[in-house]
């Protein structure tokens, strides 16, 4: 047990890196071997992440909670930076999500990626280590390193295996995110100079700049910029549609499924615990940005003709719920919400934000897979080019409808719970803004059903153009989608396991930030 | 035993899953699964319903229940489950029974459809939605099932919204209409649902619970009625009023009340059994049930102006009349029924708005029976017209003159004289029609509608009473018009001449429903009604009053008053009489006898007050424009170009740095150093002659100079 606790995170974290090195050693002609090795190697962290989920859930949840499986080893003593990792009720589900989506992506890519196979799988596994690292790091330097490690492989994934306009998109993605990262790095340095440490746990206890809102805000916005670009929150979102549209299918899945969550995760792991006063002070700004993202993103979706671009914009809208939930919790944290009816609202808004991080990963991941499946056959993303597919591809239609309805927040599927919790919290804390945000719910139904389903699946099938060029889902595609579909159903009816995790995390974060329940 | 409650919604759901995943290639098996599962749910449902209804005192206070903890939120745990109290029991009497009859009917109606299995899968899911909704013991679980119904209605209304080339059972126009109608249904109801969601989360925030038993507990409600909140525009509002109105918007959407009524008439683009399901057993009834269920929340503001009740009464009353007027000028047999549904639902909301809790529940149940009957009957008629049209087409000699109109099996102008062709359908339809028209004494519809009018009169809501009375006249009129146009006179087309009775799977459900449409109302003959009253003693009312008492709503029994009763009878009989005079006494052509005399007014009614066009031109047009506008702002005009500009500025900066700083200064400096060394090198090269004599000379000179320097 002691061995497990000490090593499990490290093994999960570096296993994909090891795998990527193994891939490097395989001659590039042996493509099948590369594919097999990558997929099977990625199963190991997936299994471990599942064990981690169960282990944390049974042993710590409802009890001690907090950060577990901690490891701290001196790394760069001159900087006071250490290899400090750990996982709590917030990161454990996200680690599982990362492992799951990566394995599915590798499995799907094995059938789809035909050229430069070796580099592809090498980069993908490297990417996984980067993402795990962000979710585990408890040291700002370590966090930053992994943050950037995640950036580089994605740049190449888009730039090499992307579509027509891939160079522009990958550069834009890279530079835009880098600008944010640099601002974040500067803010980290400011924290370091103030306190002399990069350790997140220590910084949480110290709460630097607690009584200096001006400096706290400066640091806050440095980090905020880095995170908000990654989320992405309006108005820093325009790299996303390009990156998504041009990325290969699995790249889009990981981008939407995990990379966006890194930003949201940063809010909860760094901004809220270390700078609670600034987080509360600027909570209202986050509410506004969140609501704008929700409504604006949803409307922009209605004007899209490119299927992938549409889903990319829907990510902007859906990540807006995360911002709204976080912001509402921040506003509640100020303690000056006289109309607050229930103390639980702050925790519930935050639960909603966390749930949305997970659910959006599952749902949008599935949607990007589905769009990729169609693109593989039709070689177009123009949604007006289709019609009547439900008669011709009933299986695909059925799966797409589940994912689509989950995306529009249909009760009984996973997506509903995030919206419900966010609104449950936000309507109590920032009523008018929550009400404006609710417009997004209707518009979302509009773009999913009117824009996508009515154009692609309903109406007449164009036999002349598509004839036998489109066929229904085949084995490996079904196998890729079914895990995600089952999770949507399961969490839709019984969100309890996930809510248990996130609620415990939210209560703990808020209590530590000084919220009086 | 109470755990078996779970099975009632679960069985149809299992049928759905099994059909979708396993049996969808076997039509007979799929249909059997749906019908078998629904039959079991029906038996179970009736077991629980009768158990509750036969021991009303006990179950009003202590519902049968099954609960399970659901999820934590903050520091509280949300508990969920199913329950049966008297209200649920009353619904449980109606819903699974109607579903079952409709499903059996569908066997005949959908025969030969290439998507037969899919249809029965959706039906099963729809039954799941409604059964789960009425059984849910909290608003959140109810909301899940509520939206599930929304999805099912979307799928079923749009059942014919796609086709492969070569599928000839539906035509292109129908595909397009179904596509539009399904979207419209989902999005319109979603508008209401979103407002309801806001109400629900606020209710949850205010009370810390969404369980009916806790939310509707008297002390909770009194607190909500006393606390005020600040609203923009409206100023100070009681929480109870605000929450009630927000929740009511969900019902406005689902039960198709003005201004969200537009989806329901179009919903008939689905196969007819779906219309019966939506209009009677499930969807629209759900909205009324929701308000009956949450009635204490509306009712609690006892003193002063109760905005929520007033709002409900206004919407209901207005819609009752508004929809009835439209029903007068429609030709599509299902469209007439659709507007009658909207109108009758308006009655129920009007009843709730004036506090007539029992009357609303009564009318809800009675309406479900006769409206299911009418829709299935109209389906039978359409089925027959469709086949008649095909048969006539095969023997046709040249084109038939239809007065310049295109043939449509739904259009009543092309019917006539169907009584002789399909007597079972005709007689059962007439039974349902009379019930809708509230034909006095014998029909169910009379007893339930009369009770609403009597309450309105008794409680002094004269504007409600007279509006509803006028609507009652119109209802009787358009129902009579429908019956006379369809079944009486002579067949006006070849299709009607070749129509024949539908198969037994379709007619038997009609006969069973006809019995309920007439006799069902007798359980609710008020005790005070002269002659018949003492026989029944208002059994239904007494049961529901026990339920109301348990919710701390005090119901005054309404004493019998001949005035409103006579007015309501006059309206019903008068409407039928006028319809007979206009449509029953002379042969009809393809033009409505009222079309010319009413002229402008007719056009207004025929076009449904142009509400659809107004929405299309305002809200929808704006949304579309706004979407494109924002997209332009985002990608073309402002935000992304700005990002690109920053990027380009960076590149420009880099290039300029290279050109002006790097190339001009730094590089030149570097080059300068290189040049200098070069020059120096060139220069020094001169002395590198490679001749030893020169070097020796240089050494000698240097040594000499150095020596001289050290000496002096």
Short mmCIF file of C-alpha atoms in Angstrom, two decimals, chain B residues 274-469:
data_model
loop_
_atom_site.label_atom_id
_atom_site.label_comp_id
_atom_site.label_asym_id
_atom_site.label_seq_id
_atom_site.Cartn_x
_atom_site.Cartn_y
_atom_site.Cartn_z
CA UNK B 274 -48.26 10.16 -31.99
CA UNK B 275 -50.74 13.01 -32.08
CA UNK B 276 -53.04 11.01 -29.84
CA UNK B 277 -50.16 10.32 -27.51
CA UNK B 278 -49.00 13.93 -27.39
CA UNK B 279 -52.45 15.50 -27.21
CA UNK B 280 -54.00 13.17 -24.72
CA UNK B 281 -51.97 10.76 -22.70
CA UNK B 282 -48.62 12.44 -22.33
CA UNK B 283 -46.92 15.67 -23.34
CA UNK B 284 -49.62 18.31 -23.01
CA UNK B 285 -51.22 16.63 -20.00
CA UNK B 286 -47.83 16.79 -18.34
CA UNK B 287 -47.95 20.57 -18.27
CA UNK B 288 -51.32 20.63 -16.56
CA UNK B 289 -50.25 17.91 -14.18
CA UNK B 290 -47.19 19.95 -13.25
CA UNK B 291 -49.34 22.90 -12.25
CA UNK B 292 -51.82 20.73 -10.37
CA UNK B 293 -48.89 19.15 -8.59
CA UNK B 294 -47.33 22.47 -7.68
CA UNK B 295 -50.70 24.12 -7.06
CA UNK B 296 -49.98 24.88 -3.39
CA UNK B 297 -47.14 27.12 -4.54
CA UNK B 298 -49.57 29.12 -6.66
CA UNK B 299 -52.26 29.09 -4.05
CA UNK B 300 -50.25 30.08 -1.01
CA UNK B 301 -50.37 33.84 -1.46
CA UNK B 302 -53.74 34.05 0.23
CA UNK B 303 -54.22 37.69 0.98
CA UNK B 304 -54.02 40.52 -1.47
CA UNK B 305 -53.37 40.24 -5.16
CA UNK B 306 -52.09 36.82 -6.18
CA UNK B 307 -50.13 37.54 -9.33
CA UNK B 308 -49.32 33.93 -10.09
CA UNK B 309 -52.92 32.73 -9.96
CA UNK B 310 -54.05 35.71 -11.96
CA UNK B 311 -51.41 35.04 -14.59
CA UNK B 312 -52.41 31.40 -14.89
CA UNK B 313 -56.08 32.28 -15.13
CA UNK B 314 -55.41 34.94 -17.74
CA UNK B 315 -53.22 32.77 -19.95
CA UNK B 316 -55.64 29.87 -19.68
CA UNK B 317 -58.77 31.87 -20.36
CA UNK B 318 -57.24 33.80 -23.20
CA UNK B 319 -55.86 30.68 -24.82
CA UNK B 320 -59.17 28.84 -24.46
CA UNK B 321 -60.96 31.46 -26.54
CA UNK B 322 -58.09 32.31 -28.85
CA UNK B 323 -57.52 28.73 -29.95
CA UNK B 324 -61.24 28.03 -30.26
CA UNK B 325 -61.62 30.85 -32.75
CA UNK B 326 -58.83 29.45 -34.90
CA UNK B 327 -60.38 25.98 -34.76
CA UNK B 328 -63.45 27.33 -36.52
CA UNK B 329 -61.61 28.07 -39.74
CA UNK B 330 -59.39 25.04 -40.27
CA UNK B 331 -59.91 22.33 -42.86
CA UNK B 332 -57.38 19.79 -41.71
CA UNK B 333 -59.22 17.31 -39.51
CA UNK B 334 -56.24 16.98 -37.18
CA UNK B 335 -55.58 20.68 -37.11
CA UNK B 336 -59.08 21.34 -35.82
CA UNK B 337 -58.44 18.84 -33.08
CA UNK B 338 -55.05 20.38 -32.34
CA UNK B 339 -56.62 23.79 -31.73
CA UNK B 340 -59.34 22.19 -29.67
CA UNK B 341 -56.60 20.66 -27.50
CA UNK B 342 -54.96 24.04 -26.98
CA UNK B 343 -58.34 25.49 -26.13
CA UNK B 344 -59.28 22.72 -23.70
CA UNK B 345 -55.92 22.97 -21.98
CA UNK B 346 -56.70 26.63 -21.61
CA UNK B 347 -59.83 25.61 -19.71
CA UNK B 348 -57.75 23.58 -17.32
CA UNK B 349 -55.34 26.40 -16.65
CA UNK B 350 -58.22 28.83 -16.27
CA UNK B 351 -59.66 26.44 -13.71
CA UNK B 352 -56.38 26.30 -11.83
CA UNK B 353 -56.06 30.05 -12.00
CA UNK B 354 -59.40 30.53 -10.25
CA UNK B 355 -58.52 27.89 -7.69
CA UNK B 356 -60.62 25.07 -9.07
CA UNK B 357 -58.04 22.40 -8.33
CA UNK B 358 -60.42 19.46 -8.54
CA UNK B 359 -62.20 20.64 -11.65
CA UNK B 360 -58.90 21.04 -13.49
CA UNK B 361 -57.79 17.52 -12.61
CA UNK B 362 -61.17 16.18 -13.65
CA UNK B 363 -61.15 17.92 -17.00
CA UNK B 364 -57.57 16.79 -17.59
CA UNK B 365 -58.55 13.15 -17.25
CA UNK B 366 -61.77 13.39 -19.22
CA UNK B 367 -60.14 15.39 -21.96
CA UNK B 368 -57.38 12.79 -22.25
CA UNK B 369 -59.93 10.07 -22.96
CA UNK B 370 -62.05 11.88 -25.49
CA UNK B 371 -59.14 13.56 -27.20
CA UNK B 372 -57.29 10.28 -27.59
CA UNK B 373 -60.48 8.90 -29.07
CA UNK B 374 -60.85 11.82 -31.47
CA UNK B 375 -57.26 11.64 -32.67
CA UNK B 376 -57.33 7.92 -33.16
CA UNK B 377 -60.67 8.32 -34.92
CA UNK B 378 -59.27 10.98 -37.20
CA UNK B 379 -56.33 8.68 -37.83
CA UNK B 380 -58.75 6.00 -38.87
CA UNK B 381 -60.44 8.47 -41.22
CA UNK B 382 -57.12 9.57 -42.72
CA UNK B 383 -56.04 5.98 -43.09
CA UNK B 384 -59.25 5.24 -44.97
CA UNK B 385 -58.97 8.37 -47.13
CA UNK B 386 -55.40 7.48 -47.98
CA UNK B 387 -56.35 4.00 -49.11
CA UNK B 388 -59.45 5.29 -50.83
CA UNK B 389 -57.28 7.72 -52.76
CA UNK B 390 -54.99 4.91 -53.87
CA UNK B 391 -57.85 2.68 -54.91
CA UNK B 392 -59.54 5.55 -56.73
CA UNK B 393 -56.27 6.37 -58.46
CA UNK B 394 -55.98 2.87 -59.86
CA UNK B 395 -59.40 3.05 -61.47
CA UNK B 396 -59.19 6.71 -62.33
CA UNK B 397 -60.24 8.04 -65.68
CA UNK B 398 -58.57 11.42 -65.97
CA UNK B 399 -57.98 13.97 -63.25
CA UNK B 400 -60.62 14.57 -60.62
CA UNK B 401 -61.86 18.11 -60.17
CA UNK B 402 -61.09 19.19 -56.61
CA UNK B 403 -62.02 22.85 -56.98
CA UNK B 404 -58.42 23.78 -57.76
CA UNK B 405 -57.11 22.23 -54.55
CA UNK B 406 -54.52 19.55 -54.15
CA UNK B 407 -55.65 16.29 -52.61
CA UNK B 408 -54.80 15.84 -48.95
CA UNK B 409 -56.20 12.90 -47.00
CA UNK B 410 -56.46 15.11 -43.90
CA UNK B 411 -58.62 17.73 -45.55
CA UNK B 412 -62.25 17.61 -44.45
CA UNK B 413 -63.38 19.29 -47.66
CA UNK B 414 -62.60 16.07 -49.49
CA UNK B 415 -64.51 13.86 -47.10
CA UNK B 416 -68.23 13.61 -46.47
CA UNK B 417 -70.56 10.68 -46.10
CA UNK B 418 -68.02 8.55 -44.31
CA UNK B 419 -70.67 7.40 -41.87
CA UNK B 420 -71.79 4.69 -44.27
CA UNK B 421 -68.28 3.68 -45.21
CA UNK B 422 -66.86 3.35 -41.73
CA UNK B 423 -69.63 3.22 -39.12
CA UNK B 424 -67.52 2.21 -36.11
CA UNK B 425 -65.12 5.05 -36.66
CA UNK B 426 -67.99 7.43 -37.25
CA UNK B 427 -69.99 6.55 -34.18
CA UNK B 428 -67.02 6.50 -31.87
CA UNK B 429 -65.80 9.79 -33.32
CA UNK B 430 -69.23 11.31 -32.74
CA UNK B 431 -69.14 10.08 -29.15
CA UNK B 432 -65.79 11.77 -28.67
CA UNK B 433 -66.96 14.88 -30.47
CA UNK B 434 -70.04 15.21 -28.31
CA UNK B 435 -67.89 14.84 -25.25
CA UNK B 436 -65.59 17.60 -26.51
CA UNK B 437 -68.63 19.74 -27.27
CA UNK B 438 -69.86 19.03 -23.73
CA UNK B 439 -73.16 17.57 -24.83
CA UNK B 440 -75.27 17.79 -21.67
CA UNK B 441 -75.78 15.07 -19.09
CA UNK B 442 -74.56 12.01 -20.94
CA UNK B 443 -71.01 12.91 -21.97
CA UNK B 444 -67.89 13.03 -19.82
CA UNK B 445 -66.85 16.35 -21.25
CA UNK B 446 -70.01 17.99 -20.00
CA UNK B 447 -69.41 17.07 -16.38
CA UNK B 448 -65.85 18.22 -16.33
CA UNK B 449 -66.34 21.41 -18.30
CA UNK B 450 -69.49 22.31 -16.45
CA UNK B 451 -67.63 22.07 -13.20
CA UNK B 452 -65.08 24.62 -14.34
CA UNK B 453 -67.80 27.02 -15.43
CA UNK B 454 -69.74 26.47 -12.21
CA UNK B 455 -66.64 27.29 -10.15
CA UNK B 456 -65.93 30.40 -12.17
CA UNK B 457 -69.50 31.56 -11.65
CA UNK B 458 -69.56 30.64 -8.00
CA UNK B 459 -66.31 32.40 -7.20
CA UNK B 460 -67.35 35.48 -9.08
CA UNK B 461 -64.75 35.38 -11.85
CA UNK B 462 -67.21 36.70 -14.38
CA UNK B 463 -64.67 37.53 -17.08
CA UNK B 464 -63.39 34.00 -16.90
CA UNK B 465 -66.87 32.58 -16.96
CA UNK B 466 -68.10 34.48 -19.98
CA UNK B 467 -64.94 34.02 -21.97
CA UNK B 468 -65.03 30.31 -21.36
CA UNK B 469 -68.72 30.19 -22.15
#
